[in-house]
């Protein structure tokens, strides 16, 4: 009963989101079609971070680097004249996944704050690599030649069409991520988060499992980077700045660590607040900063936790728990 | 490549390294003792730089500017400690990252409200604006020499305080094994308050000294925070000695990467490739150093906790 009502809720949400480009013009909200699309894409990136952070206990502070890898794969392909989405998007995910796997092999040797810093260091290196690529605009960024092509007769240059494609991909990827967390693999990952030593003693290949999860999260972040690039028609190194990684981390924690809806809820709350505050004041950082402090002090399990029933999936945030401590 | 140029760059690297040490020392002690990861440490650096620039312009005295900058920043740190940090001791690193990242956002906006979004001029003290001929053919800016000397003096004082006083002994005990230190009667909480304020004072001093040679602007705290964290991690968390060695290492490696790598590349590669790769190596050198150190010593060079 509970699960079926949940399915109905999800179906309704999906329907509402799908109908948005049709309804928006009636209320003069065309501008927000692009905004909602961007939120959807960021939602995907946040969910991929939640996969390793919330479910895997890996506090990675370099996730924006993988988004950037995906975006710059699209840039490189576009620059080379390849405009097929069938090539661009999978390749973006693949490149980001491979880069994540390579980084993971080094970063996963460290623990705790050293892990945070190693992932940050690698993301910084990626950031400076793209800054130095003058062919792709260096510091100034790169303007793509156009939207990618997906199917003959489907014009992705049309804002609504692109929106629907993004919605479909994001919904599918989120569903897949959700299934992954419920699979044997996902449970093993949570087991490692809660007690690494025990999992190792049970014979689980801890390093391999973490590496695979890290690479998957990187690949999905890369896909979101590709969708972001395609939608904006512009890519700049700013996408990969470390504060972007920190913002993603913030979204996941605000939404609720290790909850299927944590990443999406956090991304939506953060981006909507940011957009709303920007329209009212030039000093929109301060209220967001105060919100962060408030969440850290009074709602450490995120907004999702305020509504949902307690699940056994929540990572223990107290110092006594495994959490992110070493 | 002349010896004089190398010497000049080495001095620049040491100066930068010493400033990084002033930041990293406070950061590593706070982290080592209370296990609090304070991302807002860079904001204290920014506070030092802005207050010093303002005070210097108003009073015309460089010494007064530094004293005022340190005093104001310590008061800010005290407020931060009472209002926020205290509540974060018992929380995990993620909550600390979240809250102190929030502090960064708030601090940047406060500075923007007070001084506006564009960079502020921090004057170089008039008496120190000329160069000094160190050896034949090397005129070196005297202000940079003051930074070097000041950084070294503070580092020495800190070394003596931490390694050769009773207070320092308690600080080290708290950093390497807090529960044991508490059992032995050390009031770690109180020690921490002192260390947190001392760290803020050092950060403010670094900001006040660096002001005239870097751009005093919103976001300068974030820009220096990452190198300071790199120093902390290379040195090993909780170790002042590690922070010192790592800071000099990072300062020199960073300066070498900036000054000599482009030169070396130009000499060995086609000009276009060299122009592309030069800045890359300059920026990446520090992070590459950290990753290499962590591959061989996953908890830094001199970790206080083994």
Coordinates of C-alpha atoms in Angstrom, one line a residue:
Chain A
X1 CA 0.0 0.0 0.0
X2 CA 2.7 2.4 1.1
X3 CA 4.9 1.5 -1.9
X4 CA 2.0 1.9 -4.4
X5 CA 1.1 5.4 -3.0
X6 CA 4.7 6.3 -3.4
X7 CA 4.6 5.1 -7.0
X8 CA 1.6 7.2 -7.7
X9 CA 3.3 10.2 -6.1
X10 CA 6.4 9.7 -8.3
X11 CA 4.2 9.3 -11.4
X12 CA 2.4 12.5 -10.6
X13 CA 5.7 14.4 -10.1
X14 CA 7.0 13.0 -13.4
X15 CA 3.8 14.0 -15.2
X16 CA 3.9 17.5 -13.7
X17 CA 7.5 17.9 -14.8
X18 CA 6.8 16.6 -18.2
X19 CA 3.8 19.0 -18.6
X20 CA 5.8 22.0 -17.5
X21 CA 7.0 23.2 -20.9
X22 CA 3.4 23.0 -22.2
X23 CA 2.0 24.9 -19.3
X24 CA 4.7 27.4 -18.6
X25 CA 4.0 29.7 -21.6
X26 CA 0.4 30.1 -20.4
X27 CA 1.7 31.9 -17.3
X28 CA 4.6 33.7 -19.0
X29 CA 7.2 31.4 -17.4
X30 CA 9.1 30.3 -20.5
X31 CA 12.3 31.5 -18.9
X32 CA 11.9 28.8 -16.2
X33 CA 11.9 25.9 -18.7
X34 CA 15.7 26.4 -18.9
X35 CA 15.9 26.8 -15.2
X36 CA 14.0 23.6 -14.4
X37 CA 16.1 21.7 -16.9
X38 CA 19.3 23.0 -15.2
X39 CA 17.9 21.9 -11.8
X40 CA 17.1 18.5 -13.2
X41 CA 20.7 18.1 -14.5
X42 CA 22.2 19.3 -11.2
X43 CA 19.9 16.9 -9.4
X44 CA 21.5 14.0 -11.3
X45 CA 25.0 15.2 -10.3
X46 CA 24.0 15.5 -6.7
X47 CA 22.4 12.1 -6.7
X48 CA 25.6 10.6 -8.1
X49 CA 27.6 12.2 -5.3
X50 CA 25.1 11.0 -2.7
X51 CA 25.7 7.5 -4.1
X52 CA 29.3 7.5 -2.9
X53 CA 29.0 10.0 -0.1
X54 CA 25.7 9.0 1.5
X55 CA 25.7 5.3 0.7
X56 CA 29.4 4.7 0.4
X57 CA 30.7 7.0 3.1
X58 CA 33.3 8.6 0.8
X59 CA 33.4 12.3 1.4
X60 CA 34.6 13.3 -2.1
X61 CA 35.3 17.0 -2.5
X62 CA 36.1 17.0 -6.2
X63 CA 32.9 15.9 -7.8
X64 CA 32.7 19.1 -10.0
X65 CA 35.8 17.8 -11.7
X66 CA 33.9 14.9 -13.2
X67 CA 31.1 17.1 -14.3
X68 CA 33.7 19.2 -16.0
X69 CA 35.3 16.1 -17.7
X70 CA 31.9 15.3 -19.2
X71 CA 31.4 18.9 -20.3
X72 CA 34.8 19.2 -21.9
X73 CA 34.4 15.8 -23.7
X74 CA 31.4 17.4 -25.3
X75 CA 33.5 20.5 -26.1
X76 CA 36.3 18.4 -27.6
X77 CA 33.8 16.4 -29.8
X78 CA 32.0 19.6 -30.9
X79 CA 35.3 21.2 -31.7
X80 CA 36.1 18.1 -33.8
X81 CA 32.8 18.4 -35.6
X82 CA 31.0 15.4 -33.9
X83 CA 27.5 16.6 -33.0
X84 CA 25.7 13.3 -32.5
X85 CA 24.3 12.9 -29.0
X86 CA 24.6 9.2 -29.3
X87 CA 28.4 9.7 -29.4
X88 CA 28.7 12.7 -27.2
X89 CA 26.8 11.6 -24.1
X90 CA 28.0 8.1 -23.7
X91 CA 31.5 9.1 -24.4
X92 CA 31.3 12.0 -21.8
X93 CA 30.2 9.5 -19.2
X94 CA 32.9 7.0 -20.3
X95 CA 35.7 9.6 -20.1
X96 CA 34.5 10.9 -16.7
X97 CA 34.2 7.3 -15.5
X98 CA 37.7 6.4 -16.6
X99 CA 39.1 9.6 -15.0
X100 CA 37.2 8.8 -11.8
X101 CA 38.6 5.3 -11.8
X102 CA 42.1 6.5 -12.2
X103 CA 41.7 9.1 -9.4
X104 CA 39.9 6.6 -7.2
X105 CA 42.9 4.1 -7.4
X106 CA 45.0 6.7 -5.7
X107 CA 42.5 8.6 -3.5
X108 CA 40.9 5.4 -2.1
X109 CA 44.2 4.5 -0.5
X110 CA 43.7 7.4 1.9
X111 CA 41.0 7.8 4.6
X112 CA 39.1 10.6 6.3
X113 CA 40.3 14.1 5.7
X114 CA 43.2 12.9 3.6
X115 CA 40.6 11.4 1.3
X116 CA 38.7 14.7 1.2
X117 CA 41.9 16.5 0.3
X118 CA 43.1 14.0 -2.3
X119 CA 39.9 14.2 -4.2
X120 CA 40.1 18.0 -4.0
X121 CA 43.7 18.0 -5.2
X122 CA 42.8 15.9 -8.3
X123 CA 39.8 18.1 -9.1
X124 CA 42.1 21.2 -8.8
X125 CA 44.5 19.6 -11.3
X126 CA 41.7 18.8 -13.7
X127 CA 40.6 22.4 -13.3
X128 CA 44.0 23.8 -14.2
X129 CA 44.3 21.4 -17.1
X130 CA 41.1 22.8 -18.8
X131 CA 42.2 26.4 -17.9
X132 CA 45.4 25.7 -19.9
X133 CA 43.6 24.3 -22.9
X134 CA 43.7 27.4 -25.1
X135 CA 42.1 25.5 -28.0
X136 CA 39.0 25.1 -25.9
X137 CA 38.9 28.7 -24.7
X138 CA 41.1 28.4 -21.6
X139 CA 39.9 30.7 -18.8
X140 CA 37.2 32.3 -21.0
X141 CA 35.3 29.1 -21.7
X142 CA 34.0 27.7 -25.0
X143 CA 30.9 28.3 -26.9
X144 CA 29.5 25.1 -28.6
X145 CA 28.5 25.3 -32.2
X146 CA 25.0 24.1 -31.5
X147 CA 22.8 21.5 -29.7
X148 CA 23.7 17.9 -30.3
X149 CA 21.5 15.8 -32.7
X150 CA 19.6 12.8 -31.3
X151 CA 17.1 11.6 -33.8
X152 CA 16.2 12.8 -37.3
X153 CA 13.2 15.0 -37.0
X154 CA 13.8 15.8 -33.3
X155 CA 15.1 19.3 -33.1
X156 CA 17.0 19.6 -29.7
X157 CA 17.5 23.3 -30.5
X158 CA 13.8 23.6 -29.4
X159 CA 13.9 24.3 -25.7
X160 CA 10.9 22.0 -24.9
X161 CA 12.3 19.1 -26.9
X162 CA 15.6 19.3 -25.1
X163 CA 13.9 19.6 -21.8
X164 CA 12.0 16.4 -22.4
X165 CA 15.1 14.5 -23.4
X166 CA 16.9 15.7 -20.3
X167 CA 13.9 14.8 -18.1
X168 CA 13.8 11.3 -19.6
X169 CA 17.5 10.7 -19.1
X170 CA 17.6 12.1 -15.6
X171 CA 14.5 10.1 -14.5
X172 CA 16.1 6.9 -15.9
X173 CA 19.4 7.6 -14.3
X174 CA 17.9 8.4 -11.0
X175 CA 15.8 5.2 -11.1
X176 CA 18.9 3.2 -12.0
X177 CA 20.9 4.7 -9.2
X178 CA 18.1 3.9 -6.8
X179 CA 18.0 0.3 -7.9
X180 CA 21.8 0.2 -7.6
X181 CA 21.6 1.2 -3.9
X182 CA 19.1 -1.6 -3.3
X183 CA 21.1 -4.2 -5.1
X184 CA 23.6 -6.6 -3.4
X185 CA 26.3 -4.2 -4.6
X186 CA 24.6 -1.2 -2.9
X187 CA 24.2 -3.1 0.4
X188 CA 27.8 -4.2 0.3
X189 CA 28.7 -0.5 -0.2
X190 CA 26.6 0.5 2.8
X191 CA 28.2 -2.3 4.8
X192 CA 31.6 -0.9 4.0
X193 CA 30.4 2.6 5.1
X194 CA 29.2 1.3 8.4
X195 CA 32.1 -1.1 9.2
X196 CA 34.9 -1.5 6.7
X197 CA 36.9 -3.9 8.8
X198 CA 34.0 -6.3 9.2
X199 CA 33.3 -6.3 5.5
X200 CA 36.9 -7.0 4.8
X201 CA 36.8 -9.9 7.3
X202 CA 33.7 -11.2 5.5
X203 CA 35.8 -11.4 2.4
X204 CA 34.4 -8.5 0.4
X205 CA 36.8 -6.9 -1.9
X206 CA 36.4 -3.5 -0.2
X207 CA 38.8 -1.5 -2.4
X208 CA 37.3 -2.9 -5.7
X209 CA 33.7 -2.2 -4.6
X210 CA 34.5 1.4 -3.6
X211 CA 36.4 1.9 -6.8
X212 CA 33.5 0.7 -8.9
X213 CA 31.1 2.9 -7.0
X214 CA 33.5 5.9 -7.4
X215 CA 33.8 5.3 -11.1
X216 CA 30.0 5.0 -11.6
X217 CA 29.4 8.2 -9.7
X218 CA 32.1 9.9 -11.8
X219 CA 30.5 8.6 -15.0
X220 CA 27.0 9.8 -14.0
X221 CA 28.5 13.2 -13.0
X222 CA 30.1 13.3 -16.5
X223 CA 26.8 12.6 -18.1
X224 CA 25.2 15.5 -16.2
X225 CA 28.1 17.6 -17.3
X226 CA 27.4 16.7 -20.9
X227 CA 23.7 17.6 -20.5
X228 CA 24.6 20.8 -18.8
X229 CA 27.0 21.8 -21.6
X230 CA 24.5 20.8 -24.3
X231 CA 21.8 22.8 -22.7
X232 CA 23.8 26.0 -22.0
X233 CA 25.7 25.9 -25.2
X234 CA 28.7 27.1 -23.2
X235 CA 31.3 25.5 -21.0
X236 CA 33.7 27.3 -18.7
X237 CA 36.3 26.1 -16.2
X238 CA 34.2 27.8 -13.5
X239 CA 32.0 24.7 -13.7
X240 CA 34.9 22.8 -12.1
X241 CA 35.9 25.2 -9.4
X242 CA 36.3 23.7 -6.0
X243 CA 33.5 25.8 -4.6
X244 CA 31.2 24.0 -7.0
X245 CA 32.3 20.7 -5.5
X246 CA 31.6 22.1 -2.1
X247 CA 28.2 23.2 -3.2
X248 CA 27.3 19.8 -4.4
X249 CA 28.4 18.3 -1.1
X250 CA 26.2 20.9 0.6
X251 CA 23.2 20.0 -1.5
X252 CA 23.6 16.3 -0.6
X253 CA 23.8 17.0 3.1
X254 CA 21.0 19.5 3.0
X255 CA 18.8 17.0 1.2
X256 CA 19.7 14.0 3.4
X257 CA 22.7 11.8 3.2
X258 CA 22.2 8.3 2.1
X259 CA 18.5 8.8 1.2
X260 CA 17.4 8.1 -2.3
X261 CA 15.8 11.6 -2.4
X262 CA 18.6 13.3 -0.6
X263 CA 20.5 14.5 -3.6
X264 CA 17.5 15.7 -5.6
X265 CA 15.8 17.4 -2.7
X266 CA 19.0 19.3 -1.7
X267 CA 19.7 20.3 -5.3
X268 CA 16.2 21.7 -5.8
X269 CA 16.1 23.5 -2.4
X270 CA 19.5 25.1 -3.0
X271 CA 19.0 26.1 -6.6
X272 CA 15.5 27.5 -6.0
X273 CA 16.6 29.4 -3.0
X274 CA 19.6 30.8 -4.9
X275 CA 17.5 31.9 -7.8
X276 CA 14.8 33.4 -5.6
X277 CA 17.4 35.3 -3.4
X278 CA 19.3 36.6 -6.4
X279 CA 16.2 38.3 -7.6
X280 CA 15.7 40.1 -4.4
X281 CA 19.2 41.0 -3.2
X282 CA 22.7 41.4 -4.4
X283 CA 23.8 39.8 -1.1
X284 CA 22.3 36.4 -1.6
X285 CA 25.3 34.5 -0.2
X286 CA 24.6 35.5 3.3
X287 CA 21.2 33.9 3.8
X288 CA 22.4 30.7 2.1
X289 CA 25.4 30.7 4.4
X290 CA 23.2 31.1 7.4
X291 CA 20.9 28.3 6.1
X292 CA 24.0 26.0 5.9
X293 CA 25.0 26.8 9.4
X294 CA 21.5 26.1 10.6
X295 CA 21.3 22.8 8.8
X296 CA 24.7 21.7 10.2
X297 CA 23.6 22.6 13.7
X298 CA 20.0 21.5 13.8
X299 CA 19.2 19.2 10.9
X300 CA 22.4 17.2 10.3
X301 CA 20.5 14.4 8.7
X302 CA 19.1 16.8 6.1
X303 CA 15.7 18.0 5.1
X304 CA 14.6 14.6 3.8
X305 CA 15.0 13.3 7.3
X306 CA 12.5 15.8 8.7
X307 CA 9.7 14.2 6.7
X308 CA 10.6 10.6 6.1
X309 CA 10.2 7.8 8.6
X310 CA 13.5 6.6 9.9
X311 CA 15.3 4.2 7.7
X312 CA 18.1 2.0 8.8
X313 CA 20.1 3.4 5.9
X314 CA 21.1 6.7 7.7
X315 CA 24.8 6.9 8.3
X316 CA 25.6 7.7 11.9
X317 CA 26.8 11.3 12.1
X318 CA 27.9 11.2 15.7
X319 CA 31.6 11.0 16.4
X320 CA 31.1 7.6 17.9
X321 CA 29.7 6.3 14.6
X322 CA 31.8 5.4 11.6
X323 CA 30.6 8.5 9.7
X324 CA 33.4 10.1 7.9
X325 CA 35.8 10.0 10.7
X326 CA 39.1 8.2 10.9
Chain B
X1 CA 69.5 30.7 -15.8
X2 CA 71.6 32.7 -13.5
X3 CA 72.3 32.0 -9.9
X4 CA 70.9 35.4 -8.9
X5 CA 67.6 34.6 -10.5
X6 CA 67.4 31.3 -8.7
X7 CA 68.3 33.0 -5.4
X8 CA 65.6 35.6 -5.9
X9 CA 62.9 33.0 -6.7
X10 CA 64.0 30.9 -3.7
X11 CA 63.5 33.9 -1.5
X12 CA 60.1 34.5 -3.0
X13 CA 59.2 30.9 -2.4
X14 CA 60.4 31.0 1.2
X15 CA 58.4 34.1 1.8
X16 CA 55.2 32.6 0.4
X17 CA 55.9 29.4 2.3
X18 CA 56.3 31.3 5.6
X19 CA 52.9 33.0 5.1
X20 CA 51.4 29.6 4.4
X21 CA 52.9 28.3 7.6
X22 CA 51.2 31.1 9.6
X23 CA 47.9 30.0 8.2
X24 CA 48.6 26.2 8.4
X25 CA 49.9 26.3 12.0
X26 CA 46.6 27.5 13.4
X27 CA 44.6 25.2 11.1
X28 CA 46.6 22.1 12.0
X29 CA 46.5 22.8 15.8
X30 CA 42.8 23.3 15.8
X31 CA 42.3 20.3 13.7
X32 CA 44.8 18.2 15.6
X33 CA 43.4 19.0 19.0
X34 CA 39.7 19.4 18.6
X35 CA 39.3 17.5 15.3
X36 CA 37.5 20.5 13.9
X37 CA 38.0 21.2 10.2
X38 CA 37.6 24.9 9.9
X39 CA 37.2 26.0 6.3
X40 CA 36.5 29.6 7.5
X41 CA 40.2 29.9 8.5
X42 CA 40.8 31.7 5.2
X43 CA 38.1 34.2 6.1
X44 CA 40.2 35.2 9.2
X45 CA 43.1 35.8 6.8
X46 CA 40.8 38.0 4.7
X47 CA 39.7 39.8 7.8
X48 CA 43.3 40.5 8.7
X49 CA 44.1 41.8 5.2
X50 CA 41.0 44.1 5.0
X51 CA 41.3 45.5 8.5
X52 CA 45.0 46.2 8.0
X53 CA 44.5 47.9 4.7
X54 CA 41.8 50.1 6.2
X55 CA 43.7 50.9 9.4
X56 CA 46.9 51.6 7.4
X57 CA 45.1 54.1 5.2
X58 CA 43.5 55.8 8.2
X59 CA 46.3 55.9 10.7
X60 CA 49.2 56.0 8.3
X61 CA 51.1 53.6 10.5
X62 CA 52.0 50.1 9.3
X63 CA 52.7 48.8 12.8
X64 CA 49.4 50.2 14.1
X65 CA 47.7 48.6 11.1
X66 CA 49.1 45.1 12.0
X67 CA 48.2 45.4 15.7
X68 CA 44.6 46.6 14.9
X69 CA 44.2 43.8 12.3
X70 CA 45.3 41.1 14.7
X71 CA 43.2 42.5 17.5
X72 CA 40.0 42.9 15.5
X73 CA 40.4 39.4 14.0
X74 CA 40.9 37.8 17.4
X75 CA 37.7 39.4 18.6
X76 CA 35.9 38.1 15.4
X77 CA 37.4 34.6 16.1
X78 CA 36.2 34.8 19.7
X79 CA 32.7 35.5 18.5
X80 CA 32.9 32.7 16.0
X81 CA 34.2 30.3 18.7
X82 CA 31.4 31.1 21.2
X83 CA 28.6 31.2 18.7
X84 CA 29.5 28.4 16.4
X85 CA 32.7 26.4 16.8
X86 CA 31.8 25.1 20.3
X87 CA 28.7 23.4 18.9
X88 CA 30.8 21.7 16.2
X89 CA 33.3 19.9 18.4
X90 CA 31.3 16.8 18.7
X91 CA 30.1 16.7 15.2
X92 CA 31.6 14.9 12.2
X93 CA 33.8 16.5 9.6
X94 CA 30.9 16.8 7.1
X95 CA 28.9 18.9 9.5
X96 CA 32.0 21.0 10.2
X97 CA 32.7 21.5 6.4
X98 CA 29.0 22.4 5.9
X99 CA 28.9 25.0 8.7
X100 CA 32.2 26.6 8.1
X101 CA 31.5 26.8 4.4
X102 CA 28.4 28.7 5.4
X103 CA 30.7 31.0 7.4
X104 CA 32.7 31.6 4.3
X105 CA 29.6 32.7 2.4
X106 CA 28.5 35.0 5.2
X107 CA 32.0 36.5 5.7
X108 CA 32.4 37.2 2.0
X109 CA 29.0 39.0 2.0
X110 CA 29.9 41.1 5.1
X111 CA 33.1 42.2 3.5
X112 CA 31.3 43.0 0.3
X113 CA 28.8 45.1 2.2
X114 CA 31.5 47.0 4.1
X115 CA 34.2 47.5 1.4
X116 CA 32.3 46.9 -1.9
X117 CA 32.9 44.2 -4.4
X118 CA 36.1 45.6 -6.0
X119 CA 39.6 45.0 -4.6
X120 CA 41.0 47.4 -1.9
X121 CA 44.4 49.1 -2.0
X122 CA 46.7 48.0 0.7
X123 CA 49.6 50.5 0.8
X124 CA 53.1 49.3 1.2
X125 CA 54.7 51.1 4.1
X126 CA 56.7 54.1 2.7
X127 CA 59.9 53.2 4.6
X128 CA 59.9 49.7 3.1
X129 CA 59.0 50.5 -0.5
X130 CA 62.5 50.6 -1.9
X131 CA 64.7 47.7 -2.8
X132 CA 67.8 46.5 -0.9
X133 CA 70.9 45.2 -2.7
X134 CA 71.3 41.8 -1.0
X135 CA 74.3 40.6 -3.1
X136 CA 75.8 42.3 -6.1
X137 CA 73.2 42.5 -8.8
X138 CA 70.2 41.4 -6.8
X139 CA 68.0 44.3 -5.6
X140 CA 65.3 42.7 -3.5
X141 CA 62.2 44.5 -2.4
X142 CA 62.7 45.4 1.3
X143 CA 59.1 44.7 2.1
X144 CA 59.5 41.1 1.0
X145 CA 62.5 40.8 3.3
X146 CA 60.4 42.1 6.2
X147 CA 57.8 39.4 5.4
X148 CA 60.6 36.8 5.4
X149 CA 62.0 38.0 8.7
X150 CA 58.6 38.4 10.3
X151 CA 57.5 35.0 9.2
X152 CA 60.7 33.4 10.5
X153 CA 60.5 35.2 13.8
X154 CA 56.9 34.1 14.4
X155 CA 57.7 30.5 13.3
X156 CA 60.6 30.5 15.8
X157 CA 58.4 31.8 18.6
X158 CA 55.7 29.3 17.8
X159 CA 58.3 26.5 17.8
X160 CA 59.6 27.5 21.2
X161 CA 56.1 27.9 22.6
X162 CA 54.9 24.5 21.3
X163 CA 58.1 22.5 22.0
X164 CA 59.7 24.1 25.0
X165 CA 56.9 25.4 27.3
X166 CA 54.5 23.6 29.6
X167 CA 51.6 25.1 27.7
X168 CA 53.1 23.8 24.5
X169 CA 53.4 20.3 26.0
X170 CA 49.8 20.3 26.9
X171 CA 48.9 21.5 23.4
X172 CA 51.0 18.6 21.9
X173 CA 49.5 16.1 24.3
X174 CA 46.0 17.2 23.3
X175 CA 46.8 17.0 19.6
X176 CA 48.3 13.5 19.6
X177 CA 45.9 11.8 22.0
X178 CA 43.1 13.9 23.4
X179 CA 41.4 11.3 25.7
X180 CA 44.7 10.4 27.3
X181 CA 45.6 14.0 27.8
X182 CA 42.3 14.6 29.4
X183 CA 42.8 11.7 31.7
X184 CA 46.1 13.2 32.7
X185 CA 44.4 16.3 33.8
X186 CA 44.9 18.6 30.8
X187 CA 41.9 20.9 30.2
X188 CA 41.8 20.3 26.5
X189 CA 38.7 22.5 26.0
X190 CA 40.4 25.5 27.5
X191 CA 43.7 24.9 25.7
X192 CA 41.7 24.7 22.5
X193 CA 40.2 28.2 23.1
X194 CA 43.7 29.6 23.3
X195 CA 44.9 27.7 20.3
X196 CA 41.9 28.8 18.2
X197 CA 42.5 32.5 19.1
X198 CA 46.2 32.1 18.5
X199 CA 45.5 30.5 15.1
X200 CA 43.2 33.5 14.3
X201 CA 45.9 35.9 15.3
X202 CA 48.5 34.2 13.0
X203 CA 46.0 34.1 10.1
X204 CA 45.3 37.8 10.6
X205 CA 49.1 38.6 10.7
X206 CA 49.6 36.7 7.5
X207 CA 46.7 38.6 5.9
X208 CA 48.0 41.9 7.1
X209 CA 51.5 41.2 5.8
X210 CA 50.4 39.7 2.5
X211 CA 47.9 42.5 1.8
X212 CA 50.3 44.9 0.1
X213 CA 51.7 42.2 -2.3
X214 CA 48.4 40.4 -3.2
X215 CA 45.0 41.7 -4.2
X216 CA 42.9 42.4 -1.1
X217 CA 39.6 41.2 -2.4
X218 CA 36.5 39.2 -1.6
X219 CA 37.4 35.5 -2.0
X220 CA 41.1 35.9 -1.2
X221 CA 40.4 33.6 1.8
X222 CA 39.2 30.8 -0.3
X223 CA 42.1 31.2 -2.7
X224 CA 44.7 30.8 0.1
X225 CA 42.7 28.2 2.1
X226 CA 43.4 25.4 -0.4
X227 CA 47.2 25.8 -0.3
X228 CA 47.0 26.0 3.5
X229 CA 45.1 22.8 3.6
X230 CA 47.6 21.2 1.2
X231 CA 50.3 22.2 3.6
X232 CA 48.4 20.7 6.5
X233 CA 47.9 17.4 4.7
X234 CA 51.5 17.1 3.5
X235 CA 52.8 18.0 6.9
X236 CA 50.6 15.6 8.8
X237 CA 47.6 16.7 10.8
X238 CA 48.4 18.1 14.2
X239 CA 52.1 18.6 13.7
X240 CA 53.5 22.1 13.8
X241 CA 56.9 20.9 12.7
X242 CA 55.2 19.1 9.8
X243 CA 53.3 22.2 8.8
X244 CA 56.6 24.2 8.8
X245 CA 58.5 21.8 6.6
X246 CA 55.5 21.3 4.3
X247 CA 54.9 25.1 4.0
X248 CA 58.4 25.8 3.0
X249 CA 58.3 22.8 0.6
X250 CA 55.0 24.0 -1.0
X251 CA 56.2 27.6 -1.1
X252 CA 59.4 26.6 -3.0
X253 CA 57.8 24.0 -5.2
X254 CA 55.0 26.4 -6.2
X255 CA 57.5 29.2 -7.0
X256 CA 59.8 26.9 -8.9
X257 CA 56.8 25.6 -10.8
X258 CA 55.8 29.2 -11.7
X259 CA 59.3 30.6 -12.4
X260 CA 61.3 27.8 -13.9
X261 CA 58.9 25.2 -15.4
X262 CA 57.8 27.6 -18.2
X263 CA 61.4 28.4 -18.9
X264 CA 62.4 24.8 -19.0
X265 CA 59.5 24.0 -21.3
X266 CA 60.3 26.8 -23.7
X267 CA 63.8 25.4 -24.0
X268 CA 62.7 21.9 -24.7
X269 CA 59.3 22.0 -26.5
X270 CA 57.8 23.8 -29.5
X271 CA 56.7 27.4 -28.4
X272 CA 53.0 26.8 -28.7
X273 CA 53.0 23.6 -26.6
X274 CA 55.3 25.3 -24.1
X275 CA 52.9 28.3 -23.8
X276 CA 50.0 25.9 -23.1
X277 CA 51.8 23.7 -20.6
X278 CA 53.7 26.4 -18.7
X279 CA 50.9 27.8 -16.6
X280 CA 49.5 24.3 -16.1
X281 CA 52.7 23.0 -14.4
X282 CA 52.8 26.2 -12.4
X283 CA 49.4 25.7 -10.9
X284 CA 49.5 21.9 -10.6
X285 CA 53.0 21.5 -9.0
X286 CA 51.7 21.9 -5.4
X287 CA 48.8 19.4 -5.8
X288 CA 51.1 16.9 -7.6
X289 CA 53.5 17.2 -4.6
X290 CA 50.7 16.4 -2.2
X291 CA 49.5 13.4 -4.1
X292 CA 53.0 12.0 -4.4
X293 CA 53.5 12.5 -0.6
X294 CA 50.2 10.8 0.2
X295 CA 51.0 7.8 -2.1
X296 CA 54.1 7.1 0.0
X297 CA 52.9 8.4 3.4
X298 CA 49.1 8.3 3.5
X299 CA 48.9 10.3 6.7
X300 CA 51.5 13.0 5.8
X301 CA 55.1 13.5 6.6
X302 CA 55.0 14.1 10.4
X303 CA 51.6 13.0 11.5
X304 CA 51.1 13.8 15.2
X305 CA 48.8 10.8 15.5
X306 CA 50.3 7.6 14.5

